[in-house]
Each structure stands twice: as structure tokens, then as C-alpha cells.
mmCIF file of C-alpha atoms and ligand atoms in Angstrom:
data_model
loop_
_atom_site.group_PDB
_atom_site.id
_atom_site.type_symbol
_atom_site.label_atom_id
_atom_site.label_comp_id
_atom_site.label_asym_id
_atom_site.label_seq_id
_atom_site.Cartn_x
_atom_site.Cartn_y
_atom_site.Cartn_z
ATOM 1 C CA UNK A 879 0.000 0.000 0.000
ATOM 2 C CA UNK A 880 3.046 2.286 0.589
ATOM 3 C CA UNK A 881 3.644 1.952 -2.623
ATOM 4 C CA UNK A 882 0.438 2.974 -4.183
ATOM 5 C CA UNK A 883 0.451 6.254 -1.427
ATOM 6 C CA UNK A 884 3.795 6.974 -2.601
ATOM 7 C CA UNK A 885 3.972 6.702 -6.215
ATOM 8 C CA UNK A 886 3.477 9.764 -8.737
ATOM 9 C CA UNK A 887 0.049 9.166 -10.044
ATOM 10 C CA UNK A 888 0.163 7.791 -13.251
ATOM 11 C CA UNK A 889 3.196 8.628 -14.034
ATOM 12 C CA UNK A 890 4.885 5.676 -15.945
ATOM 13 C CA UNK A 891 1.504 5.083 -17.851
ATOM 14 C CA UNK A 892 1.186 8.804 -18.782
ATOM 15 C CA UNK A 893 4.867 7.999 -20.280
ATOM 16 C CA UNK A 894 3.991 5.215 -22.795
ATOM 17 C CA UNK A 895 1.162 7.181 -23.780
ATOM 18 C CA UNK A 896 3.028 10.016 -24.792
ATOM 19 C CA UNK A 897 5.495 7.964 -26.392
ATOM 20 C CA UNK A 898 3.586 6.390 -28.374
ATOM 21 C CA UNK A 899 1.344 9.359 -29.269
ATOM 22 C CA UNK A 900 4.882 10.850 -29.982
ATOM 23 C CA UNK A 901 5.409 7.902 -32.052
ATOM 24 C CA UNK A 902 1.629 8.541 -33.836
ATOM 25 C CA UNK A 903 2.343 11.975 -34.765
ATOM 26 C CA UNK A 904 6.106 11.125 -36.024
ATOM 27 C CA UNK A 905 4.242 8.610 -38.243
ATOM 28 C CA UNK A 906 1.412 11.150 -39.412
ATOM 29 C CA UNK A 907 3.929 13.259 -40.668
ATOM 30 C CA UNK A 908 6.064 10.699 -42.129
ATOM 31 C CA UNK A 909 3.476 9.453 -44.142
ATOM 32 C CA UNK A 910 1.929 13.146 -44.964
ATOM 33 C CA UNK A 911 3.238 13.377 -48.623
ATOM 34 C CA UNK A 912 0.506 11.274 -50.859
ATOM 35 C CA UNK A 913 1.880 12.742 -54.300
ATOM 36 C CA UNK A 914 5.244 10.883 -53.602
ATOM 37 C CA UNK A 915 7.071 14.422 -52.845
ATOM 38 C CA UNK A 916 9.969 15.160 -50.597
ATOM 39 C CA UNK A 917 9.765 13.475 -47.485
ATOM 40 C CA UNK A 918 11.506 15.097 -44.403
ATOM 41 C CA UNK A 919 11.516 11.510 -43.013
ATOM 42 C CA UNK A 920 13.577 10.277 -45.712
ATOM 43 C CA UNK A 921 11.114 6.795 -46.339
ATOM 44 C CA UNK A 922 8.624 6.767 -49.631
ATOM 45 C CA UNK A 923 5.052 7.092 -48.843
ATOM 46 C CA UNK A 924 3.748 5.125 -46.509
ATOM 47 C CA UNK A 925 6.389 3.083 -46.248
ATOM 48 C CA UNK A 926 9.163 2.463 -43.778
ATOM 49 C CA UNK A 927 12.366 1.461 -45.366
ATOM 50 C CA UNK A 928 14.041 4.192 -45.072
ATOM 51 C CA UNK A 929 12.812 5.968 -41.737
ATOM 52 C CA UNK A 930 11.631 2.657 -39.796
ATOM 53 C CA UNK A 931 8.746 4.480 -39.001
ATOM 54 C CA UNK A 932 5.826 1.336 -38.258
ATOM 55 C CA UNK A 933 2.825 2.095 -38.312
ATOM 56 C CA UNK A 934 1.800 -0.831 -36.120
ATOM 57 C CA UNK A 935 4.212 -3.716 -34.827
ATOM 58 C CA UNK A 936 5.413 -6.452 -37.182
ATOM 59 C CA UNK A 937 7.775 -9.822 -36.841
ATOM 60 C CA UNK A 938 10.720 -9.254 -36.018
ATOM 61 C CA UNK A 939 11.489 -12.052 -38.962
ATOM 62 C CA UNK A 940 9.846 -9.271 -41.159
ATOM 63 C CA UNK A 941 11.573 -8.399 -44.495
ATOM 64 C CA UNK A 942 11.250 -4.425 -43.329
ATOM 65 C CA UNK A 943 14.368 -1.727 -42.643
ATOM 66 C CA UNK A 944 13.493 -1.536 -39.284
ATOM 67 C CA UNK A 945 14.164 -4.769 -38.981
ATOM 68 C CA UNK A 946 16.698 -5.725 -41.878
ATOM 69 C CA UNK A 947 18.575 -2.557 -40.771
ATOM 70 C CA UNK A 948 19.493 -4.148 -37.115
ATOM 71 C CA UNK A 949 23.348 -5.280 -36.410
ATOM 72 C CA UNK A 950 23.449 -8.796 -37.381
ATOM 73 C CA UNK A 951 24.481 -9.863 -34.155
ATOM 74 C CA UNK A 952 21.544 -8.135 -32.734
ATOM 75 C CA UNK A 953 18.803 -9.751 -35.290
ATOM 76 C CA UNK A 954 20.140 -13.374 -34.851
ATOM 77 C CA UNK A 955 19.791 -12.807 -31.402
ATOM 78 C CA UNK A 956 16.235 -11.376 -31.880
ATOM 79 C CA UNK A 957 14.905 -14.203 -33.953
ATOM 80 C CA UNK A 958 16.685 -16.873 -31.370
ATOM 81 C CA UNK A 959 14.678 -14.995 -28.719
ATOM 82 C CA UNK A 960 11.218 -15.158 -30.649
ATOM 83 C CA UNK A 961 11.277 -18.623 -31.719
ATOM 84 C CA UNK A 962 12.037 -19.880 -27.645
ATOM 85 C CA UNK A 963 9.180 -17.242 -26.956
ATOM 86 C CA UNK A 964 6.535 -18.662 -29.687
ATOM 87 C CA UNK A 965 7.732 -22.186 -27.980
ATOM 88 C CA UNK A 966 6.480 -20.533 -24.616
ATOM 89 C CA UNK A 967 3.207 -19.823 -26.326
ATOM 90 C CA UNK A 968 4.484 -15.671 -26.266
ATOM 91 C CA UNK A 969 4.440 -13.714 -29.534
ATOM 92 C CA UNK A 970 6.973 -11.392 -29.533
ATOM 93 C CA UNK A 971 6.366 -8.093 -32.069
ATOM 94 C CA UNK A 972 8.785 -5.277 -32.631
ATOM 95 C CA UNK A 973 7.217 -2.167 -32.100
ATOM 96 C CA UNK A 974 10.637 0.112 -33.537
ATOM 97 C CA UNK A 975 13.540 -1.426 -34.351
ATOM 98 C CA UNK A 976 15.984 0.433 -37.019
ATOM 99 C CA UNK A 977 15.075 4.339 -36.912
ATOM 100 C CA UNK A 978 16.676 6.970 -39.516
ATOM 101 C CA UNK A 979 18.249 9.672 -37.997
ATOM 102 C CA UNK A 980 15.513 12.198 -39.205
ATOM 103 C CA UNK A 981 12.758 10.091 -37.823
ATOM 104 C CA UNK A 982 14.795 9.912 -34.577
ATOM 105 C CA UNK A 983 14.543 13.816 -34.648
ATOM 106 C CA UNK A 984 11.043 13.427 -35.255
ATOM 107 C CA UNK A 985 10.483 11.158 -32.306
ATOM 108 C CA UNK A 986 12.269 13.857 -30.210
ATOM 109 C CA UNK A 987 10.800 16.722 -31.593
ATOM 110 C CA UNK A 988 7.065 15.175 -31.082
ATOM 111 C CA UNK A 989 7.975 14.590 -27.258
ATOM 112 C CA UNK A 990 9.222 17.859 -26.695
ATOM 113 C CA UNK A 991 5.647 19.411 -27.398
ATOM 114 C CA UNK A 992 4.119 16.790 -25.705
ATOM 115 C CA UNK A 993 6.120 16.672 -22.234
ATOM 116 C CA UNK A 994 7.273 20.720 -22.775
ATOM 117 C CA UNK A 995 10.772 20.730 -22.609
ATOM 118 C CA UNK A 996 13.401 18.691 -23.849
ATOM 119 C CA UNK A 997 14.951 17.321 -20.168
ATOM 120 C CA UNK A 998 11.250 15.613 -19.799
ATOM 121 C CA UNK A 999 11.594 14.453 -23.003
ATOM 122 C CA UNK A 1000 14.468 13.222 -22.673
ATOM 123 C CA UNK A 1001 14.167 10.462 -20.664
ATOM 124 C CA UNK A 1002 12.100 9.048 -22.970
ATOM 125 C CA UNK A 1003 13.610 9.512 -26.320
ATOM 126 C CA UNK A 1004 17.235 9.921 -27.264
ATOM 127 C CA UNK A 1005 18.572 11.947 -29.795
ATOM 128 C CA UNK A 1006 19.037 11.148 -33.293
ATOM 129 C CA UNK A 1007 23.284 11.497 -32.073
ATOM 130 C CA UNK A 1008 22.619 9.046 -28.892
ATOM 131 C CA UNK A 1009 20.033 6.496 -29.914
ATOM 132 C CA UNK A 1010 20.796 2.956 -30.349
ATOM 133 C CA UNK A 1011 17.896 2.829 -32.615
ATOM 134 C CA UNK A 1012 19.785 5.139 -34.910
ATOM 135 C CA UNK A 1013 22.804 3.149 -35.365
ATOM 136 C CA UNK A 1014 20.614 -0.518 -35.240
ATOM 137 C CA UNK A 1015 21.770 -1.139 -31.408
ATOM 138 C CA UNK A 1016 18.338 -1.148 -29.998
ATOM 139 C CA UNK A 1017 15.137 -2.988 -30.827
ATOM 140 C CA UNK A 1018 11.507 -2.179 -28.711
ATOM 141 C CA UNK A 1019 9.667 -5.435 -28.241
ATOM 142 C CA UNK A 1020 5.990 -5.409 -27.446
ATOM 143 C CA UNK A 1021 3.149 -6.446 -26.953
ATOM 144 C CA UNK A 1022 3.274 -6.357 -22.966
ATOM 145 C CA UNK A 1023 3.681 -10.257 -22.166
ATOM 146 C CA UNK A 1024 6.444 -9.961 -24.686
ATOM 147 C CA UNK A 1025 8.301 -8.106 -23.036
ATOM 148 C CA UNK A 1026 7.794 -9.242 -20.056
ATOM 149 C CA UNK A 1027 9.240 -12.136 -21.148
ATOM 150 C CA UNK A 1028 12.111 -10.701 -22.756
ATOM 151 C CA UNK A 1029 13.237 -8.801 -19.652
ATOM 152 C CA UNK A 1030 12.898 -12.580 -17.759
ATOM 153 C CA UNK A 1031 14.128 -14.246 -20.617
ATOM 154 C CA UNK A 1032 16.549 -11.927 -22.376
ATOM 155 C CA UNK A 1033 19.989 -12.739 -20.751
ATOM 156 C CA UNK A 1034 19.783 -16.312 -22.494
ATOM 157 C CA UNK A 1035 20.559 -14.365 -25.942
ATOM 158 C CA UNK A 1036 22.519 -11.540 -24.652
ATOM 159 C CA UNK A 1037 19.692 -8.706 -24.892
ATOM 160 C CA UNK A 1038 19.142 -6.684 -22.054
ATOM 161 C CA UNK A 1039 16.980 -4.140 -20.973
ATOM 162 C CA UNK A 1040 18.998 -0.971 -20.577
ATOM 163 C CA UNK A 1041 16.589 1.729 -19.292
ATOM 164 C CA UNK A 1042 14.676 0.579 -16.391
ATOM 165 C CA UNK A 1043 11.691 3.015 -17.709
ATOM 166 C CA UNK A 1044 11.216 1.240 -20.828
ATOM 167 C CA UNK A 1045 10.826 -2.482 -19.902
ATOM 168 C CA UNK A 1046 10.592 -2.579 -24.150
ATOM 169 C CA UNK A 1047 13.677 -1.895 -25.278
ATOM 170 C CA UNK A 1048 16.289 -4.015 -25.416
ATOM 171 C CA UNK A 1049 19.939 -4.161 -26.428
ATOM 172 C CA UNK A 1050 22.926 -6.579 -27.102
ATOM 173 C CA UNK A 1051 24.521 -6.169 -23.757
ATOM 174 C CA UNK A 1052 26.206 -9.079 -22.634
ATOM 175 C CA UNK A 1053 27.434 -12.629 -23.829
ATOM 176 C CA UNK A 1054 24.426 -15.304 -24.182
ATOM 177 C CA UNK A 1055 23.899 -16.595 -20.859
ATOM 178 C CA UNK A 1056 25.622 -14.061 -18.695
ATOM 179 C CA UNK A 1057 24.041 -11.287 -16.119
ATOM 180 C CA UNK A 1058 22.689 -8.090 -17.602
ATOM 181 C CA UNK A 1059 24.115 -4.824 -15.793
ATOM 182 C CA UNK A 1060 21.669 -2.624 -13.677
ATOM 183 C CA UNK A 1061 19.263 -0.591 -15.950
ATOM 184 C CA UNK A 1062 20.259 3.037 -16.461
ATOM 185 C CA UNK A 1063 17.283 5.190 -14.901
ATOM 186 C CA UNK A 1064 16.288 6.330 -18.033
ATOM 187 C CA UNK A 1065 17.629 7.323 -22.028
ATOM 188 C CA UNK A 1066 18.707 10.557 -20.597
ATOM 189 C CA UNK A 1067 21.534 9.148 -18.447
ATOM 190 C CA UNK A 1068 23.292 8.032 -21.959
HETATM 191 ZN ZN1 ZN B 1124 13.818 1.683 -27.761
#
């Protein structure tokens, strides 16, 4: 119950809301040129292979940019995780894997109207400079019992969660088998 009394109300869920409205609005705009014109996000219309912009989650064996675009090491390890999962009776999904660094800035720039400053935001999205998902480092695994079992599960395959405020994203931390390190607090501690 001290818990409860003590916690910030709603806090955390107000977070993945914004995120993912962040994520909504990124995705409005990165899909806002119908003619086929210039597209600040860099992908053609509607599409995703160059941004990584998903418009809803996919497999992580999809034949996508976000996905194709992860470090090798980082995809095997994905698809060895996902097969023990579907074995478990859990699907896992990606929600963002591979990002451009445009859509990154998007991301960023989306969160920054919707928490009001960039330190808020922050913590919840990295820049396009910082972000794993930039450089194929990081993949966000969803829906909610899939990541749950990824953060139990993870270590086998070397993927770790990094930020204890996102219990969906995950990177290539350690050797299969071995300990993850303590979560950061959140993407604003680096
Ligand atoms: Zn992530």
C-alpha cells in the first residue's frame, strides 16, 4: 500500500502514452506526402524502409528496414529470442527497431511538445546522435507479455533491458547466458 500512497500518479503510464502518441504523430507526418514528394523523413510514402517508421508492430522475422537494418548480431539474437518465446506460447512483435536519424529527430521533436521541454523528453527519447535505434543497437519489443518475457528471458541471448523506464527496449549487452548490468534510470543518463 506504501507503494500505491507513494507513487506519482500515473506517471509511468502517462509515459507510454506520450510515447507512443509521440510515435503517432512522427508517423502522421512521415506518411503526410501522398503525391510521392519530398519526405523530411527520408522513407517513400507510406512506407518504412528508409525511416523505420511502423505504423503498427510487425515480426521481427519481417523483411522491413526496421528490422533488416538491425546489427546482425543483434537480429540473430532477436529471432533466437522469438522462436524460444513462440515455444512458450508468447508472440513477440517489434514495435521500432531500425530508426533513420531524421525520424529519430522526429520522435524527439514530437515529445518535446508533448512533455514541454526537452529534459522531460528526454528520458524518454534519445537523440538522433545518442540512440541505439539510430545506429541498429536497440530494438523495442511489445506487446506487454512480450516483453515481459524478454526482460525474464533476455539474458539467455545476450539482450538486455537498458533503461529501467522502458521495460521494451532491449539491447545486445552481454554474452548469451551471462548477467545483464543494472538498468540506467532512463535514455537521458546516456
Ligand atoms: Zn527503444
Amino acid at each position: 500500500m506504501d507503494r500505491v500512497t507513494h507513487r506519482r500518479p500515473g506517471a509511468a503510464p502517462l509515459g507510454m502514452v506520450a510515447v507512443l502518441l509521440a510515435g503517432t504523430l512522427a508517423g502522421c507526418t512521415a506518411t503526410a506526402s501522398p503525391g510521392g514528394g519530398p519526405d523530411p523523413a527520408g522513407g517513400p510514402p507510406g512506407g518504412s524502409q528508409d525511416s523505420g517508421f511502423l505504423s503498427a508492430p510487425i515480426s521481427p522475422f519481417a523483411d522491413d528496414w526496421a528490422i533488416t537494418g538491425l546489427e546482425p548480431g543483434l537480429r540473430a539474437a532477436l529471432h533466437a529470442a522469438a522462436e524460444d518465446a513462440a515455444a512458450d506460447g508468447v508472440e513477440l512483435v517489434v514495435t521500432s527497431g531500425r530508426r533513420s536519424a531524421s525520424y529519430q529527430r522526429e520522435l524527439l521533436d514530437n515529445a518535446i511538445r508533448v512533455y514541454g521541454s526537452e529534459e522531460e523528453a528526454r528520458r524518454w527519447v534519445s537523440t538522433p546522435e545518442l540512440s541505439r535505434h539510430v545506429t541498429g543497437e536497440a530494438v523495442d519489443i511489445g506487446y506487454t507479455d512480450g516483453a515481459d518475457w524478454m526482460v525474464r528471458n533476455g539474458a539467455r541471448y545476450g539482450l538486455c533491458q537498458t533503461y529501467a523506464n522502458e521495460m521494451w527496449h532491449f539491447e545486445l549487452v552481454v554474452a548469451p547466458g551471462e548477467v545483464c548490468p543494472t538498468a540506467r534510470p532512463d535514455a537521458s543518463a546516456g
